[in-house]
Amino acid sequence: MRAFANLRDSQFLYRTAEQLENDKHEASDEDIATIQLFEDLTERPADVENPDVVLLRRMKQETCVCVEGHVGRAKGNIPWRLEIVVERITVLNNAEDLVSQMRGTKDWDPKYRYLQLRSFQFQRALAMRSKVATLIRNVFEDHRFIEVETPLLFRSTPEGAREFLVPSRTDAGKMYALPQSPQQYKQLLMASGVHRYYQFAKCFRDEDLRRDRQPEFTQVDLEMSFAKALDVQSVVESILVRLWKEIKGIELQLPIKRLRYIEALSRYGIDKPDLRSDMEIFDLSEFATSKTDPDYPVFEILVFHAQNSNFPAAVTAPDGYPTLRVPLSHQVRLSKEESSKWLSRCVAEFDLKLVSDLETTASEIKKKYDITDGDVIYACTRQRVPFENPTPLGRQRLHLMQETMSLSDRAAAPLWVIDFPLFTPAESGRIVNGYVEFDYSRLVATHHPFTMPSIDSLPALFAAVEDQSSQVDPRTIIGQHYDIVVNGVEVGGGSTRIHDSSLQRFVLSRILRVPGIRVQLEPGETEPDNPFTHLLNALTMACPPHAGLALGFDRLCAMLNGSDSIRDVIAFPKTQTGADPLVGSPSRVTDEQLGVYNVQLKKC
């Protein structure tokens, strides 16, 4: 197979230098990116210097030049290192001293992001991102999807996250909202007869930032009509298989494993478990229960086996544990005097009621969970429905994996997490023992307000629509919501959507209490104006059943690139304060500019 080296000329056109026939080695991009310039002294008298070479010696690093000469293979042991016999050099643009001073630095000033992007690792990351987008588009083409762009100037709707608002110049006092996602538009496309839609969508959420969040980000958005969850999941699996094979050289095994939400939290302590480790959390409710703490009745343990590598790191607790929710840890000794000591400590710490005597219970637990001498047991209690996410032992499991395992990004452990609760308690805004406190009198949608309830719960919900006196406990309802998780990272989430207007109206008005939406309309009555009028009207017009999903494109690219932060795969990311120091955004505007939009700033 022939290989070629890419050379960029002064017109930013790419030429190819063919590999010599005797070369048997593969060339890396980094090898190709380095080209040595040299002078052919055999064609010039020894006492006469080449003025172009003199110029080259005086140049600052990163000077932009045009070089004319003959390309050949350099001498030495690197078969793909190229060199050019210089005939002429033209300076196209000089570089400031700052450019050469910043070469090699690890602490780049964000104001000079364009200099940082010149480095090999960022050039490779951006090229990889482009390739990933192309591969995804190819999969959609194979499955007969069409790409449709949806508007970025939307209206404000109560979907959960804070929105970015844009004032209207022509309608005083009115605002556009930048979309949190294209969710409502893509459902409208399903009502429009577009049966298979996708787009690379820009989304905007005004929320607190961390390494895997940006105020503006890209989603790979898809929706299918006359489709169920398995249809959507099949397309997504095709995308992941193609990406991991082409980018990482890894063959993903299908079908991808499925795990119920409650099972993920019970066995791994988190709703996006990293399955590169087989460590599990064990529910010991059959052996013991908490007597005095009704908020945390479930007693559970995590066992770290002594033969595991990096064992000393296992006995340390991770940073950031909530003050009163640190798991008890104990290294087991199986001598007669010590064998039940760990359980005795747990009984005192968590005020447990054992189903049998201490020695018998400890012996049965040891036998069932293969506990051996020297193992470390971590114990804690949790809620029966674990809204703590991760649970204390889930956090401990992640810590053990990070400290004691070699987690290679060459390994891939994809997982579908299914059967989420349709609704979860709203956050109260207070932190108790390091965890968010929940207000159980108010509910929010776990995924979004348009997720279809499970088939089993539909009869009860439809009965509630017809009978206003019907009492339905929304916390018992499971939603048709599914997340795709790879190596402990949620890379996408989707659901089957509600396509019945009565059911959608009931969910919005009765359960989520969205203002302005009536639970039922009189015969012939039109939908009154509310944040979701457009969607409710569309659902009455024979909108077909539909389902979809959105992949976090930035997060997916970071994972494929082996990066810890999505900033590494975004050309011009925002800082953790949401600013872009490169261009100085956000920036102040004048009162005159604001006046055009009938907006005044309030002094704080």
Coordinates of C-alpha atoms in Angstrom, one line a residue:
M1 CA 0.0 0.0 0.0
R2 CA 1.4 3.4 -0.9
A3 CA 1.5 6.2 1.6
F4 CA 1.8 10.0 1.1
A5 CA 3.0 12.9 3.1
N6 CA 0.9 16.1 3.1
L7 CA 2.8 19.3 2.4
R8 CA 0.9 22.6 2.7
D9 CA 2.1 25.4 0.4
S10 CA 1.8 29.1 0.7
Q11 CA -1.7 29.1 -0.8
F12 CA -2.8 26.6 1.8
L13 CA -3.1 23.9 -0.8
Y14 CA -2.0 20.4 0.0
R15 CA 0.5 18.5 -2.2
T16 CA 1.5 14.9 -1.7
A17 CA 5.0 13.4 -1.6
E18 CA 4.9 9.8 -2.5
Q19 CA 6.5 7.3 -0.1
L20 CA 9.6 5.7 -1.5
E21 CA 9.0 2.1 -2.6
N22 CA 11.6 0.6 -0.1
D23 CA 10.0 2.3 2.9
K24 CA 8.3 -0.3 5.1
H25 CA 7.5 1.9 8.1
E26 CA 4.3 3.7 8.9
A27 CA 4.6 7.4 9.2
S28 CA 2.9 9.3 12.0
D29 CA 1.3 12.7 11.6
E30 CA 4.0 14.1 13.9
D31 CA 6.8 12.8 11.6
I32 CA 5.2 14.3 8.6
A33 CA 4.7 17.6 10.3
T34 CA 8.4 18.1 10.7
I35 CA 10.4 19.0 7.6
Q36 CA 14.1 19.9 7.7
L37 CA 15.4 22.7 5.4
F38 CA 19.0 22.5 4.2
E39 CA 21.3 24.0 1.7
D40 CA 23.0 22.0 -1.1
L41 CA 26.6 23.2 -0.7
T42 CA 27.8 21.3 -3.8
E43 CA 26.1 23.8 -6.0
R44 CA 27.7 26.9 -4.4
P45 CA 31.3 28.0 -3.8
A46 CA 32.4 27.5 -0.2
D47 CA 33.2 31.2 0.3
V48 CA 29.8 32.4 -0.9
E49 CA 26.8 32.2 1.5
N50 CA 23.3 31.6 0.3
P51 CA 21.4 34.7 1.2
D52 CA 18.2 32.7 1.7
V53 CA 19.9 30.5 4.3
V54 CA 21.3 33.5 6.0
L55 CA 17.8 34.9 6.2
L56 CA 16.5 31.5 7.6
R57 CA 19.1 31.6 10.4
R58 CA 17.9 35.0 11.5
M59 CA 14.2 34.2 11.5
K60 CA 12.2 33.9 14.7
Q61 CA 10.4 30.7 15.5
E62 CA 6.9 30.4 14.0
T63 CA 7.8 32.9 11.2
C64 CA 5.5 32.2 8.2
V65 CA 7.6 31.4 5.1
C66 CA 7.3 30.2 1.6
V67 CA 10.0 27.8 0.7
E68 CA 10.9 26.6 -2.8
G69 CA 13.1 23.6 -3.3
H70 CA 13.3 19.9 -3.8
V71 CA 11.6 17.6 -1.3
G72 CA 13.5 14.4 -0.4
R73 CA 13.9 11.9 2.4
A74 CA 16.1 13.0 5.2
K75 CA 19.2 11.1 6.2
G76 CA 19.0 9.1 9.5
N77 CA 16.9 6.4 11.1
I78 CA 13.5 7.9 10.6
P79 CA 12.3 6.8 7.2
W80 CA 9.5 9.3 7.0
R81 CA 11.4 12.4 8.1
L82 CA 11.5 14.8 5.1
E83 CA 13.8 17.5 4.0
I84 CA 13.9 20.3 1.4
V85 CA 16.9 21.4 -0.6
V86 CA 16.3 25.2 -0.4
E87 CA 16.3 27.2 -3.5
R88 CA 14.4 30.3 -2.4
I89 CA 12.8 31.5 0.9
T90 CA 10.2 34.3 1.1
V91 CA 9.0 35.7 4.4
L92 CA 5.2 35.9 4.3
N93 CA 4.7 37.2 7.8
N94 CA 7.0 37.7 10.8
A95 CA 6.3 36.4 14.3
E96 CA 6.4 38.5 17.5
D97 CA 8.8 37.4 20.2
L98 CA 5.9 36.2 22.3
V99 CA 5.2 33.4 19.9
S100 CA 8.6 31.7 20.4
Q101 CA 8.5 32.5 24.1
M102 CA 5.2 30.5 24.5
R103 CA 6.3 27.5 22.5
G104 CA 6.3 24.5 24.8
T105 CA 4.4 26.1 27.6
K106 CA 1.6 24.1 29.4
D107 CA -0.1 27.1 30.9
W108 CA -1.5 28.9 27.9
D109 CA -3.1 32.3 28.3
P110 CA -6.6 31.8 26.8
K111 CA -6.1 35.1 25.0
Y112 CA -3.7 33.3 22.7
R113 CA -5.8 30.2 22.0
Y114 CA -5.0 30.5 18.3
L115 CA -1.3 29.9 19.1
Q116 CA -2.1 26.9 21.3
L117 CA -4.1 25.4 18.4
R118 CA -1.0 25.3 16.3
S119 CA 0.4 22.5 18.4
F120 CA 0.3 19.0 17.1
Q121 CA -2.1 17.6 19.7
F122 CA -4.7 20.3 19.0
Q123 CA -4.4 20.0 15.3
R124 CA -4.9 16.2 15.6
A125 CA -7.9 16.7 18.0
L126 CA -9.6 19.1 15.5
A127 CA -8.9 16.8 12.6
M128 CA -10.3 13.9 14.6
R129 CA -13.5 15.8 15.5
S130 CA -14.0 16.5 11.8
K131 CA -13.6 12.8 11.0
V132 CA -16.0 11.8 13.7
A133 CA -18.6 14.1 12.2
T134 CA -18.1 12.6 8.8
L135 CA -18.4 9.1 10.1
I136 CA -21.6 9.9 11.9
R137 CA -23.1 11.5 8.9
N138 CA -22.2 8.4 6.8
V139 CA -24.1 6.2 9.3
F140 CA -27.2 8.4 9.1
E141 CA -27.1 8.4 5.3
D142 CA -26.9 4.5 5.4
H143 CA -30.1 4.6 7.6
R144 CA -31.9 7.0 5.3
F145 CA -32.0 10.0 7.6
I146 CA -32.2 13.5 6.4
E147 CA -30.3 16.5 7.9
V148 CA -32.7 19.4 8.9
E149 CA -31.6 22.6 10.6
T150 CA -33.9 24.1 13.2
P151 CA -34.0 27.7 14.4
L152 CA -31.7 29.1 17.1
L153 CA -34.1 31.9 18.0
F154 CA -36.7 30.0 20.0
R155 CA -39.2 31.0 22.7
S156 CA -38.7 30.6 26.5
T157 CA -40.2 27.4 27.8
P158 CA -39.9 25.7 31.2
E159 CA -37.7 22.7 30.3
G160 CA -35.4 22.8 33.3
A161 CA -32.1 24.7 32.8
R162 CA -31.8 28.4 32.7
E163 CA -32.0 30.0 29.3
F164 CA -30.0 32.6 27.4
L165 CA -32.5 35.4 26.4
V166 CA -32.3 37.6 23.4
P167 CA -34.4 40.8 23.3
S168 CA -36.5 41.6 20.3
R169 CA -36.0 45.0 18.7
T170 CA -39.4 45.1 17.0
D171 CA -41.6 43.7 19.8
A172 CA -40.8 45.7 22.9
G173 CA -40.6 43.7 26.1
K174 CA -40.5 40.3 24.3
M175 CA -37.6 37.9 24.2
Y176 CA -36.3 35.1 22.2
A177 CA -34.6 32.2 24.0
L178 CA -31.6 30.3 22.6
P179 CA -32.7 26.6 22.6
Q180 CA -31.6 24.2 25.3
S181 CA -32.0 21.5 22.6
P182 CA -34.0 21.2 19.4
Q183 CA -36.4 18.9 21.3
Q184 CA -39.7 20.6 20.4
Y185 CA -38.7 21.5 16.9
K186 CA -37.8 17.9 16.1
Q187 CA -41.1 16.6 17.5
L188 CA -42.8 19.2 15.2
L189 CA -40.8 17.7 12.3
M190 CA -42.3 14.3 13.2
A191 CA -45.7 15.8 12.9
S192 CA -44.6 17.3 9.6
G193 CA -43.9 13.9 7.9
V194 CA -40.2 14.0 8.3
H195 CA -39.8 10.4 9.4
R196 CA -36.0 10.2 10.1
Y197 CA -34.3 13.5 11.1
Y198 CA -30.8 14.4 12.4
Q199 CA -28.6 17.4 12.8
F200 CA -25.5 18.6 14.5
A201 CA -27.3 21.1 16.8
K202 CA -25.9 24.0 18.8
C203 CA -27.5 24.1 22.2
F204 CA -27.3 26.7 25.0
R205 CA -27.8 26.3 28.7
D206 CA -26.9 29.0 31.3
E207 CA -25.7 26.6 34.1
D208 CA -22.7 26.2 36.3
L209 CA -19.8 24.9 34.3
R210 CA -17.3 22.1 34.9
R211 CA -14.9 20.2 32.8
D212 CA -17.5 18.4 30.8
R213 CA -19.9 21.4 30.4
Q214 CA -19.9 24.5 28.2
P215 CA -22.7 27.2 28.0
E216 CA -22.9 26.4 24.2
F217 CA -22.3 22.9 23.0
T218 CA -23.0 20.6 20.1
Q219 CA -25.5 17.7 20.1
V220 CA -25.9 14.9 17.5
D221 CA -29.7 15.0 17.5
L222 CA -31.9 12.4 15.9
E223 CA -35.6 11.5 15.9
M224 CA -37.6 8.7 14.2
S225 CA -41.3 8.4 13.7
F226 CA -43.1 5.0 13.9
A227 CA -40.2 3.9 16.1
K228 CA -39.6 2.3 19.5
A229 CA -36.6 2.5 21.8
L230 CA -34.9 -0.4 20.2
D231 CA -35.1 1.2 16.8
V232 CA -33.3 4.3 18.1
Q233 CA -30.8 2.3 20.1
S234 CA -29.9 0.2 17.0
V235 CA -29.0 3.4 15.0
V236 CA -26.9 4.7 17.9
E237 CA -25.1 1.3 18.3
S238 CA -24.2 1.5 14.6
I239 CA -22.7 4.9 15.2
L240 CA -20.7 3.8 18.2
V241 CA -19.4 0.6 16.4
R242 CA -18.3 2.7 13.4
L243 CA -16.6 5.3 15.6
W244 CA -14.7 2.9 17.8
K245 CA -13.5 0.9 14.9
E246 CA -12.4 3.8 12.7
I247 CA -11.0 6.0 15.4
K248 CA -9.8 3.6 18.1
G249 CA -9.4 0.4 16.2
I250 CA -11.7 -1.4 18.7
E251 CA -14.5 -3.8 17.7
L252 CA -17.5 -3.2 20.0
Q253 CA -19.5 -6.3 20.8
L254 CA -23.2 -6.2 20.0
P255 CA -25.8 -6.2 21.5
I256 CA -24.7 -3.6 24.1
K257 CA -25.6 -4.6 27.7
R258 CA -28.7 -3.2 29.3
L259 CA -29.2 -2.3 32.9
R260 CA -32.2 -0.9 34.8
Y261 CA -31.7 2.4 36.5
I262 CA -32.5 1.1 40.0
E263 CA -30.2 -1.9 39.4
A264 CA -27.3 0.4 38.3
L265 CA -27.6 2.5 41.5
S266 CA -28.0 -0.6 43.7
R267 CA -25.0 -2.5 42.2
Y268 CA -22.7 0.3 41.3
G269 CA -23.9 3.3 43.2
I270 CA -24.4 5.6 40.2
D271 CA -26.7 5.8 37.2
K272 CA -23.7 5.8 34.7
P273 CA -21.5 3.0 36.0
D274 CA -18.0 2.3 34.6
L275 CA -18.1 -1.4 33.8
R276 CA -14.3 -1.7 33.2
S277 CA -14.3 -3.0 36.8
D278 CA -16.4 -5.9 38.1
M279 CA -16.5 -4.4 41.6
E280 CA -20.1 -4.4 42.9
I281 CA -22.0 -3.1 45.9
F282 CA -24.0 -5.6 47.9
D283 CA -27.3 -4.9 49.5
L284 CA -27.3 -6.6 53.0
S285 CA -31.0 -5.9 53.8
E286 CA -31.5 -9.6 54.3
F287 CA -29.0 -9.5 57.1
A288 CA -29.5 -6.1 58.7
T289 CA -31.6 -3.0 58.6
S290 CA -31.2 0.5 60.2
K291 CA -33.4 0.8 63.4
T292 CA -33.4 4.6 63.8
D293 CA -32.7 6.3 60.5
P294 CA -35.7 6.0 58.2
D295 CA -34.1 8.3 55.6
Y296 CA -31.3 5.8 55.0
P297 CA -32.7 2.3 55.8
V298 CA -30.6 0.2 53.3
F299 CA -27.4 -1.3 54.7
E300 CA -24.8 -2.1 52.0
I301 CA -21.1 -3.0 51.6
L302 CA -18.4 -2.8 48.9
V303 CA -15.6 -5.4 49.2
F304 CA -12.1 -4.6 47.9
H305 CA -10.1 -7.8 47.6
A306 CA -6.6 -7.9 49.1
Q307 CA -5.0 -9.4 46.0
N308 CA -5.9 -6.4 43.9
S309 CA -3.0 -4.2 42.7
N310 CA -2.1 -0.9 44.4
F311 CA -3.7 -2.2 47.5
P312 CA -2.4 0.6 49.9
A313 CA -4.4 3.2 48.0
A314 CA -7.6 1.3 48.8
V315 CA -7.6 2.1 52.5
T316 CA -7.8 5.9 51.9
A317 CA -11.0 7.8 51.4
P318 CA -11.5 10.0 48.4
D319 CA -11.5 13.8 48.8
G320 CA -14.8 15.6 48.9
Y321 CA -16.9 13.1 50.9
P322 CA -19.9 14.7 52.6
T323 CA -19.1 15.2 56.3
L324 CA -21.6 12.7 57.7
R325 CA -21.8 10.3 54.8
V326 CA -18.3 8.8 54.7
P327 CA -18.4 5.0 54.5
L328 CA -17.0 3.0 57.4
S329 CA -13.9 1.1 56.2
H330 CA -12.4 -1.9 57.9
Q331 CA -9.6 -4.3 56.9
V332 CA -10.9 -7.8 57.6
R333 CA -9.0 -10.3 59.8
L334 CA -10.5 -13.8 60.0
S335 CA -9.0 -14.8 63.3
K336 CA -11.5 -16.0 65.8
E337 CA -11.2 -12.7 67.7
E338 CA -11.4 -10.4 64.7
S339 CA -13.7 -12.1 62.1
S340 CA -16.9 -10.2 63.2
K341 CA -15.3 -7.0 64.3
W342 CA -16.1 -5.1 61.1
L343 CA -19.8 -6.0 61.5
S344 CA -19.7 -5.0 65.2
R345 CA -18.4 -1.6 64.2
C346 CA -21.2 -1.2 61.6
V347 CA -23.9 -2.2 64.1
A348 CA -22.7 0.6 66.4
E349 CA -22.1 3.2 63.6
F350 CA -25.4 2.7 61.8
D351 CA -27.6 1.4 64.7
L352 CA -28.4 -1.8 62.8
K353 CA -30.8 -4.6 63.7
L354 CA -29.3 -8.0 62.8
V355 CA -31.6 -10.9 61.7
S356 CA -29.3 -13.3 63.7
D357 CA -26.5 -13.1 66.2
L358 CA -23.3 -11.2 65.3
E359 CA -21.0 -14.2 64.8
T360 CA -23.5 -16.1 62.6
T361 CA -24.4 -13.0 60.5
A362 CA -20.7 -12.2 59.9
S363 CA -20.0 -15.8 58.9
E364 CA -22.9 -15.9 56.4
I365 CA -21.9 -12.6 54.8
K366 CA -18.3 -13.8 54.5
K367 CA -19.4 -17.0 52.8
K368 CA -21.9 -15.4 50.4
Y369 CA -19.6 -12.6 49.2
D370 CA -16.3 -14.5 49.3
I371 CA -14.6 -12.2 51.8
T372 CA -11.0 -13.3 52.6
D373 CA -8.4 -12.3 55.1
G374 CA -7.0 -8.9 54.4
D375 CA -9.9 -7.6 52.3
V376 CA -11.2 -4.1 52.9
I377 CA -14.9 -3.7 53.6
Y378 CA -16.6 -0.4 53.0
A379 CA -20.0 0.0 54.6
C380 CA -22.7 2.6 54.5
T381 CA -26.5 3.1 54.4
R382 CA -28.6 4.7 51.7
Q383 CA -32.1 5.6 50.7
R384 CA -34.3 2.8 49.5
V385 CA -34.9 4.8 46.3
P386 CA -31.4 6.2 45.9
F387 CA -31.8 9.8 44.8
E388 CA -28.2 10.3 46.1
N389 CA -26.3 10.0 42.9
P390 CA -23.6 8.8 43.3
T391 CA -24.3 7.1 46.6
P392 CA -21.4 7.1 49.2
L393 CA -20.3 3.6 48.1
G394 CA -20.7 4.6 44.5
R395 CA -18.3 7.4 45.0
Q396 CA -15.9 5.0 46.9
R397 CA -16.0 2.6 44.0
L398 CA -15.0 5.3 41.5
H399 CA -12.2 6.3 43.8
L400 CA -10.9 2.7 44.0
M401 CA -11.0 2.3 40.3
Q402 CA -9.0 5.5 39.7
E403 CA -6.4 4.8 42.4
T404 CA -5.9 1.0 42.0
M405 CA -6.6 0.2 38.4
S406 CA -4.9 1.0 35.1
L407 CA -8.0 2.4 33.2
S408 CA -7.0 2.4 29.6
D409 CA -9.1 4.3 27.1
R410 CA -8.3 1.5 24.7
A411 CA -10.9 -0.6 26.6
A412 CA -14.6 0.2 25.9
A413 CA -17.5 -0.8 28.2
P414 CA -20.7 0.6 26.7
L415 CA -24.0 0.2 28.5
W416 CA -27.6 1.1 28.0
V417 CA -29.2 2.4 31.3
I418 CA -33.0 2.0 31.0
D419 CA -36.2 2.2 33.0
F420 CA -35.5 5.6 34.7
P421 CA -38.2 7.1 37.0
L422 CA -40.3 9.4 34.9
F423 CA -40.3 12.0 37.6
T424 CA -37.9 12.8 40.5
P425 CA -38.3 15.2 43.5
A426 CA -37.3 18.8 42.8
E427 CA -34.1 20.1 44.5
S428 CA -34.9 22.3 47.4
G429 CA -31.8 24.5 46.9
R430 CA -30.2 23.4 50.2
I431 CA -27.2 21.1 50.8
V432 CA -27.5 18.7 53.7
N433 CA -24.5 16.5 54.7
G434 CA -22.9 17.4 51.4
Y435 CA -25.9 16.2 49.3
V436 CA -28.6 18.1 47.6
E437 CA -31.8 18.1 49.6
F438 CA -35.0 17.2 47.8
D439 CA -38.5 18.7 48.1
Y440 CA -40.8 15.7 47.8
S441 CA -43.9 17.9 47.4
R442 CA -42.7 19.1 43.9
L443 CA -41.7 16.9 41.0
V444 CA -39.6 17.6 37.9
A445 CA -39.1 15.5 34.8
T446 CA -36.1 13.2 35.0
H447 CA -35.4 13.5 31.3
H448 CA -37.7 16.1 29.9
P449 CA -41.5 16.8 30.1
F450 CA -42.2 15.0 26.8
T451 CA -41.0 11.4 27.8
M452 CA -43.6 8.7 27.4
P453 CA -44.5 6.7 30.6
S454 CA -43.9 2.9 30.5
I455 CA -46.5 0.8 28.9
D456 CA -47.4 -0.8 32.3
S457 CA -48.3 2.6 33.8
L458 CA -50.3 3.9 30.9
P459 CA -53.7 2.5 32.0
A460 CA -53.5 4.3 35.3
L461 CA -52.4 7.6 33.7
F462 CA -55.1 7.4 31.0
A463 CA -57.7 6.7 33.8
A464 CA -56.4 9.8 35.6
V465 CA -56.9 11.9 32.4
E466 CA -60.6 10.8 32.2
D467 CA -61.3 10.9 36.0
Q468 CA -60.0 14.1 37.7
S469 CA -60.5 12.5 41.1
S470 CA -58.1 9.6 40.3
Q471 CA -55.0 9.6 42.5
V472 CA -51.8 8.6 40.8
D473 CA -48.5 8.6 42.6
P474 CA -46.1 9.9 39.9
R475 CA -43.0 8.7 41.7
T476 CA -44.0 5.1 41.0
I477 CA -44.1 5.7 37.2
I478 CA -41.2 4.4 35.1
G479 CA -40.4 6.4 31.9
Q480 CA -39.3 5.1 28.5
H481 CA -36.0 6.9 28.9
Y482 CA -32.6 5.5 28.0
D483 CA -29.0 6.7 28.4
I484 CA -26.0 5.4 26.6
V485 CA -23.0 5.2 28.9
V486 CA -19.4 4.4 27.9
N487 CA -16.7 3.9 30.5
G488 CA -18.7 5.7 33.1
V489 CA -19.5 8.7 30.9
E490 CA -23.0 9.5 29.8
V491 CA -22.5 10.2 26.1
G492 CA -26.2 10.4 25.2
G493 CA -29.8 10.2 26.3
G494 CA -33.1 9.6 24.6
S495 CA -36.7 8.5 25.1
T496 CA -39.9 7.5 23.4
R497 CA -42.0 10.7 23.3
I498 CA -45.6 11.3 24.3
H499 CA -47.6 11.7 21.1
D500 CA -51.1 11.9 22.7
S501 CA -52.1 15.5 23.4
S502 CA -54.4 14.6 26.3
L503 CA -51.6 12.7 28.1
Q504 CA -49.1 15.4 27.4
R505 CA -51.5 18.1 28.8
F506 CA -52.1 16.0 31.9
V507 CA -48.4 15.6 32.6
L508 CA -47.6 19.3 32.1
S509 CA -50.6 20.6 34.1
R510 CA -51.3 18.0 36.8
I511 CA -47.9 16.6 37.6
L512 CA -45.4 19.3 36.6
R513 CA -47.8 22.2 37.3
V514 CA -46.8 24.3 34.3
P515 CA -48.8 27.6 34.5
G516 CA -51.3 28.3 31.8
I517 CA -52.1 24.7 30.7
R518 CA -55.5 23.3 31.4
V519 CA -55.8 19.6 32.1
Q520 CA -58.7 19.2 29.8
L521 CA -60.3 21.2 27.0
E522 CA -64.0 21.5 26.3
P523 CA -65.2 20.0 23.0
G524 CA -64.3 22.3 20.1
E525 CA -62.2 24.5 22.4
T526 CA -58.9 25.6 21.0
E527 CA -55.6 25.4 22.9
P528 CA -55.1 28.7 24.9
D529 CA -51.8 30.4 24.5
N530 CA -49.2 28.8 26.8
P531 CA -45.5 27.9 26.4
F532 CA -46.4 24.6 24.7
T533 CA -49.3 25.6 22.6
H534 CA -47.5 24.8 19.3
L535 CA -46.6 21.3 20.5
L536 CA -50.0 20.4 22.0
N537 CA -51.7 21.6 18.8
A538 CA -49.4 19.5 16.6
L539 CA -50.1 16.4 18.7
T540 CA -53.8 16.7 18.0
M541 CA -53.1 16.5 14.2
A542 CA -52.4 12.8 14.0
C543 CA -48.8 13.1 15.0
P544 CA -47.3 9.6 14.7
P545 CA -45.5 7.8 17.6
H546 CA -41.9 8.8 17.7
A547 CA -38.6 8.4 19.6
G548 CA -35.2 9.9 19.6
L549 CA -31.9 10.6 21.3
A550 CA -29.1 13.2 21.5
L551 CA -25.4 12.4 21.7
G552 CA -23.1 14.9 23.3
F553 CA -20.8 15.5 20.4
D554 CA -18.1 17.3 22.4
R555 CA -18.1 14.7 25.1
L556 CA -18.0 11.9 22.6
C557 CA -15.0 13.5 20.7
A558 CA -13.2 14.0 24.0
M559 CA -13.5 10.4 24.9
L560 CA -12.4 9.2 21.4
N561 CA -9.4 11.6 21.7
G562 CA -8.5 10.4 25.1
S563 CA -9.0 13.8 26.7
D564 CA -10.3 14.5 30.2
S565 CA -11.9 17.8 29.2
I566 CA -14.2 18.7 26.2
R567 CA -12.2 22.0 26.0
D568 CA -9.5 19.9 24.2
V569 CA -11.7 19.2 21.3
I570 CA -13.5 22.5 20.9
A571 CA -11.6 25.2 18.9
F572 CA -12.7 28.2 21.0
P573 CA -14.1 27.0 24.3
K574 CA -15.4 29.2 27.2
T575 CA -13.7 29.3 30.6
Q576 CA -15.4 28.1 33.8
T577 CA -16.9 31.5 34.2
G578 CA -18.5 31.3 30.7
A579 CA -16.1 33.9 29.3
D580 CA -14.1 33.9 26.1
P581 CA -10.9 36.0 26.9
L582 CA -9.7 35.7 23.3
V583 CA -12.5 37.9 21.9
G584 CA -13.5 39.5 25.3
S585 CA -17.0 38.1 25.6
P586 CA -19.3 38.7 27.3
S587 CA -18.7 42.5 26.8
R588 CA -20.5 45.6 28.0
V589 CA -22.8 47.5 25.7
T590 CA -23.9 51.1 25.7
D591 CA -27.2 52.5 27.0
E592 CA -27.8 53.6 23.4
Q593 CA -27.5 50.0 22.2
L594 CA -29.8 48.7 24.9
G595 CA -32.3 51.4 24.1
V596 CA -32.9 50.1 20.7
Y597 CA -34.1 46.9 22.4
N598 CA -36.1 48.7 25.0
V599 CA -33.9 47.2 27.7
Q600 CA -32.5 48.9 30.8
L601 CA -29.8 47.5 33.2
K602 CA -30.6 47.3 36.9
K603 CA -27.8 48.5 39.1
C604 CA -26.7 45.9 41.7

